[in-house]
PDB file of C-alpha atoms in Angstrom:
ATOM      1  CA  LEU S1245      66.458 -13.008   7.537  1.00  0.00           C
ATOM      2  CA  GLU S1246      63.024 -14.333   8.445  1.00  0.00           C
ATOM      3  CA  GLY S1247      61.559 -13.608  11.833  1.00  0.00           C
ATOM      4  CA  LEU S1248      63.074 -10.162  12.352  1.00  0.00           C
ATOM      5  CA  ALA S1249      60.436  -7.590  13.182  1.00  0.00           C
ATOM      6  CA  PHE S1250      60.529  -3.839  12.685  1.00  0.00           C
ATOM      7  CA  GLU S1251      57.709  -1.465  13.497  1.00  0.00           C
ATOM      8  CA  SER S1252      56.752   1.076  10.850  1.00  0.00           C
ATOM      9  CA  GLY S1253      59.151   3.997  11.026  1.00  0.00           C
ATOM     10  CA  LYS S1254      61.433   2.282  13.569  1.00  0.00           C
ATOM     11  CA  ALA S1255      64.926   0.824  13.232  1.00  0.00           C
ATOM     12  CA  ALA S1256      65.158  -1.018  16.551  1.00  0.00           C
ATOM     13  CA  LEU S1257      65.523  -4.781  16.304  1.00  0.00           C
ATOM     14  CA  THR S1258      62.952  -6.337  18.618  1.00  0.00           C
ATOM     15  CA  ASP S1259      64.663  -9.716  19.134  1.00  0.00           C
ATOM     16  CA  ALA S1260      68.440 -10.197  19.009  1.00  0.00           C
ATOM     17  CA  ASP S1261      67.837 -13.911  19.733  1.00  0.00           C
ATOM     18  CA  ALA S1262      65.852 -14.498  16.534  1.00  0.00           C
ATOM     19  CA  PRO S1263      66.653 -17.933  15.060  1.00  0.00           C
ATOM     20  CA  ALA S1264      67.628 -16.389  11.720  1.00  0.00           C
ATOM     21  CA  LEU S1265      70.289 -14.270  13.432  1.00  0.00           C
ATOM     22  CA  ALA S1266      71.600 -17.242  15.381  1.00  0.00           C
ATOM     23  CA  ASP S1267      71.798 -19.272  12.165  1.00  0.00           C
ATOM     24  CA  LEU S1268      73.605 -16.499  10.295  1.00  0.00           C
ATOM     25  CA  ALA S1269      76.009 -15.982  13.205  1.00  0.00           C
ATOM     26  CA  ALA S1270      76.787 -19.707  13.350  1.00  0.00           C
ATOM     27  CA  TRP S1271      77.444 -19.791   9.604  1.00  0.00           C
ATOM     28  CA  LEU S1272      79.714 -16.741   9.748  1.00  0.00           C
ATOM     29  CA  LYS S1273      81.645 -18.222  12.682  1.00  0.00           C
ATOM     30  CA  ALA S1274      82.086 -21.463  10.743  1.00  0.00           C
ATOM     31  CA  HIS S1275      83.268 -19.483   7.683  1.00  0.00           C
ATOM     32  CA  PRO S1276      85.493 -16.699   9.031  1.00  0.00           C
ATOM     33  CA  ASP S1277      86.873 -16.094   5.530  1.00  0.00           C
ATOM     34  CA  ARG S1278      83.409 -15.097   4.240  1.00  0.00           C
ATOM     35  CA  SER S1279      81.468 -11.890   4.746  1.00  0.00           C
ATOM     36  CA  VAL S1280      77.944 -10.621   4.233  1.00  0.00           C
ATOM     37  CA  THR S1281      76.254  -7.365   3.410  1.00  0.00           C
ATOM     38  CA  LEU S1282      73.043  -6.779   5.311  1.00  0.00           C
ATOM     39  CA  VAL S1283      70.518  -4.923   3.145  1.00  0.00           C
ATOM     40  CA  GLY S1284      67.739  -3.072   4.919  1.00  0.00           C
ATOM     41  CA  HIS S1285      64.308  -2.508   3.376  1.00  0.00           C
ATOM     42  CA  THR S1286      61.233  -0.466   4.269  1.00  0.00           C
ATOM     43  CA  ASP S1287      57.631  -0.227   3.224  1.00  0.00           C
ATOM     44  CA  ALA S1288      56.602   2.671   0.971  1.00  0.00           C
ATOM     45  CA  SER S1289      55.205   4.904   3.733  1.00  0.00           C
ATOM     46  CA  GLY S1290      56.984   8.259   3.821  1.00  0.00           C
ATOM     47  CA  SER S1291      59.591   9.879   1.604  1.00  0.00           C
ATOM     48  CA  LEU S1292      62.247   8.022  -0.350  1.00  0.00           C
ATOM     49  CA  ALA S1293      65.096   9.795   1.464  1.00  0.00           C
ATOM     50  CA  ALA S1294      63.673   9.010   4.904  1.00  0.00           C
ATOM     51  CA  ASN S1295      63.082   5.372   3.937  1.00  0.00           C
ATOM     52  CA  VAL S1296      66.605   4.898   2.591  1.00  0.00           C
ATOM     53  CA  THR S1297      67.977   6.305   5.857  1.00  0.00           C
ATOM     54  CA  LEU S1298      65.657   4.068   7.895  1.00  0.00           C
ATOM     55  CA  SER S1299      66.606   0.989   5.884  1.00  0.00           C
ATOM     56  CA  ARG S1300      70.297   1.670   6.527  1.00  0.00           C
ATOM     57  CA  GLN S1301      69.544   2.057  10.244  1.00  0.00           C
ATOM     58  CA  ARG S1302      67.733  -1.297  10.260  1.00  0.00           C
ATOM     59  CA  ALA S1303      70.660  -3.044   8.603  1.00  0.00           C
ATOM     60  CA  ALA S1304      73.032  -1.339  11.054  1.00  0.00           C
ATOM     61  CA  ALA S1305      70.903  -2.514  14.016  1.00  0.00           C
ATOM     62  CA  VAL S1306      71.114  -6.118  12.808  1.00  0.00           C
ATOM     63  CA  ARG S1307      74.856  -5.738  12.196  1.00  0.00           C
ATOM     64  CA  GLN S1308      75.344  -4.406  15.722  1.00  0.00           C
ATOM     65  CA  ALA S1309      73.351  -7.306  17.178  1.00  0.00           C
ATOM     66  CA  LEU S1310      75.584  -9.783  15.341  1.00  0.00           C
ATOM     67  CA  ILE S1311      78.680  -8.034  16.675  1.00  0.00           C
ATOM     68  CA  ASP S1312      77.476  -7.429  20.256  1.00  0.00           C
ATOM     69  CA  HIS S1313      75.273 -10.450  20.899  1.00  0.00           C
ATOM     70  CA  TYR S1314      77.147 -13.092  18.893  1.00  0.00           C
ATOM     71  CA  GLY S1315      80.710 -11.765  19.000  1.00  0.00           C
ATOM     72  CA  LEU S1316      81.262 -11.573  15.260  1.00  0.00           C
ATOM     73  CA  PRO S1317      84.050  -9.338  13.935  1.00  0.00           C
ATOM     74  CA  ALA S1318      82.814  -6.046  12.471  1.00  0.00           C
ATOM     75  CA  LYS S1319      84.889  -6.533   9.313  1.00  0.00           C
ATOM     76  CA  GLN S1320      82.803  -9.595   8.415  1.00  0.00           C
ATOM     77  CA  ILE S1321      79.516  -7.661   8.169  1.00  0.00           C
ATOM     78  CA  ALA S1322      78.591  -4.590   6.105  1.00  0.00           C
ATOM     79  CA  ALA S1323      75.259  -2.750   6.261  1.00  0.00           C
ATOM     80  CA  GLU S1324      73.411  -0.957   3.458  1.00  0.00           C
ATOM     81  CA  GLY S1325      69.852   0.132   2.752  1.00  0.00           C
ATOM     82  CA  VAL S1326      67.597   0.470  -0.273  1.00  0.00           C
ATOM     83  CA  GLY S1327      64.420   1.841   1.292  1.00  0.00           C
ATOM     84  CA  PRO S1328      61.216   0.789  -0.478  1.00  0.00           C
ATOM     85  CA  LEU S1329      62.864   0.107  -3.859  1.00  0.00           C
ATOM     86  CA  ALA S1330      62.735  -3.711  -3.684  1.00  0.00           C
ATOM     87  CA  PRO S1331      59.402  -4.714  -2.114  1.00  0.00           C
ATOM     88  CA  ARG S1332      58.579  -8.375  -1.773  1.00  0.00           C
ATOM     89  CA  ALA S1333      54.865  -7.741  -1.161  1.00  0.00           C
ATOM     90  CA  SER S1334      52.273  -5.104  -1.956  1.00  0.00           C
ATOM     91  CA  ASN S1335      52.386  -1.914   0.085  1.00  0.00           C
ATOM     92  CA  ASP S1336      48.577  -1.670  -0.239  1.00  0.00           C
ATOM     93  CA  THR S1337      47.947  -3.773   2.889  1.00  0.00           C
ATOM     94  CA  GLU S1338      49.399  -3.781   6.414  1.00  0.00           C
ATOM     95  CA  GLU S1339      50.466  -7.405   5.936  1.00  0.00           C
ATOM     96  CA  GLY S1340      52.378  -6.490   2.777  1.00  0.00           C
ATOM     97  CA  ARG S1341      53.970  -3.439   4.375  1.00  0.00           C
ATOM     98  CA  SER S1342      55.043  -5.598   7.316  1.00  0.00           C
ATOM     99  CA  GLN S1343      56.706  -8.086   4.943  1.00  0.00           C
ATOM    100  CA  ASN S1344      58.573  -5.245   3.254  1.00  0.00           C
ATOM    101  CA  ARG S1345      60.123  -4.074   6.546  1.00  0.00           C
ATOM    102  CA  ARG S1346      63.040  -6.483   6.583  1.00  0.00           C
ATOM    103  CA  VAL S1347      66.781  -7.038   6.419  1.00  0.00           C
ATOM    104  CA  GLU S1348      68.317  -9.501   3.993  1.00  0.00           C
ATOM    105  CA  ALA S1349      71.798 -11.021   4.132  1.00  0.00           C
ATOM    106  CA  VAL S1350      73.720 -11.100   0.860  1.00  0.00           C
ATOM    107  CA  LEU S1351      76.861 -13.172   0.675  1.00  0.00           C
ATOM    108  CA  ALA S1352      79.808 -11.049  -0.441  1.00  0.00           C
ATOM    109  CA  PRO S1353      81.949 -12.393  -3.266  1.00  0.00           C
ATOM    110  CA  THR S1354      85.280 -13.966  -2.354  1.00  0.00           C
ATOM    111  CA  GLN S1355      88.461 -12.480  -3.698  1.00  0.00           C
TER     112      GLN S1355
END
């Protein structure tokens, strides 16, 4: 979900009106039979256990924004976290660490 911003060590979502959230909400409303798992990520600063917890909190914050701000049903959205285990950029620079602080939406399989 591009455009979501998280400060280092923080789980609070800074903008519940981010275009990526609005787009995801619109898609989920148009496909009420589908669901997503939000996967939180962190940079590599700090311990693994703390980062996994933080990544789950980030995913939960995005989930709550989709429920509260966009009126989506809770059953349509799960939240998980993987900490720093799947970086998309180097943790050696602030820019890379910033890119690694993110939440991704993964489409759940249909049954």
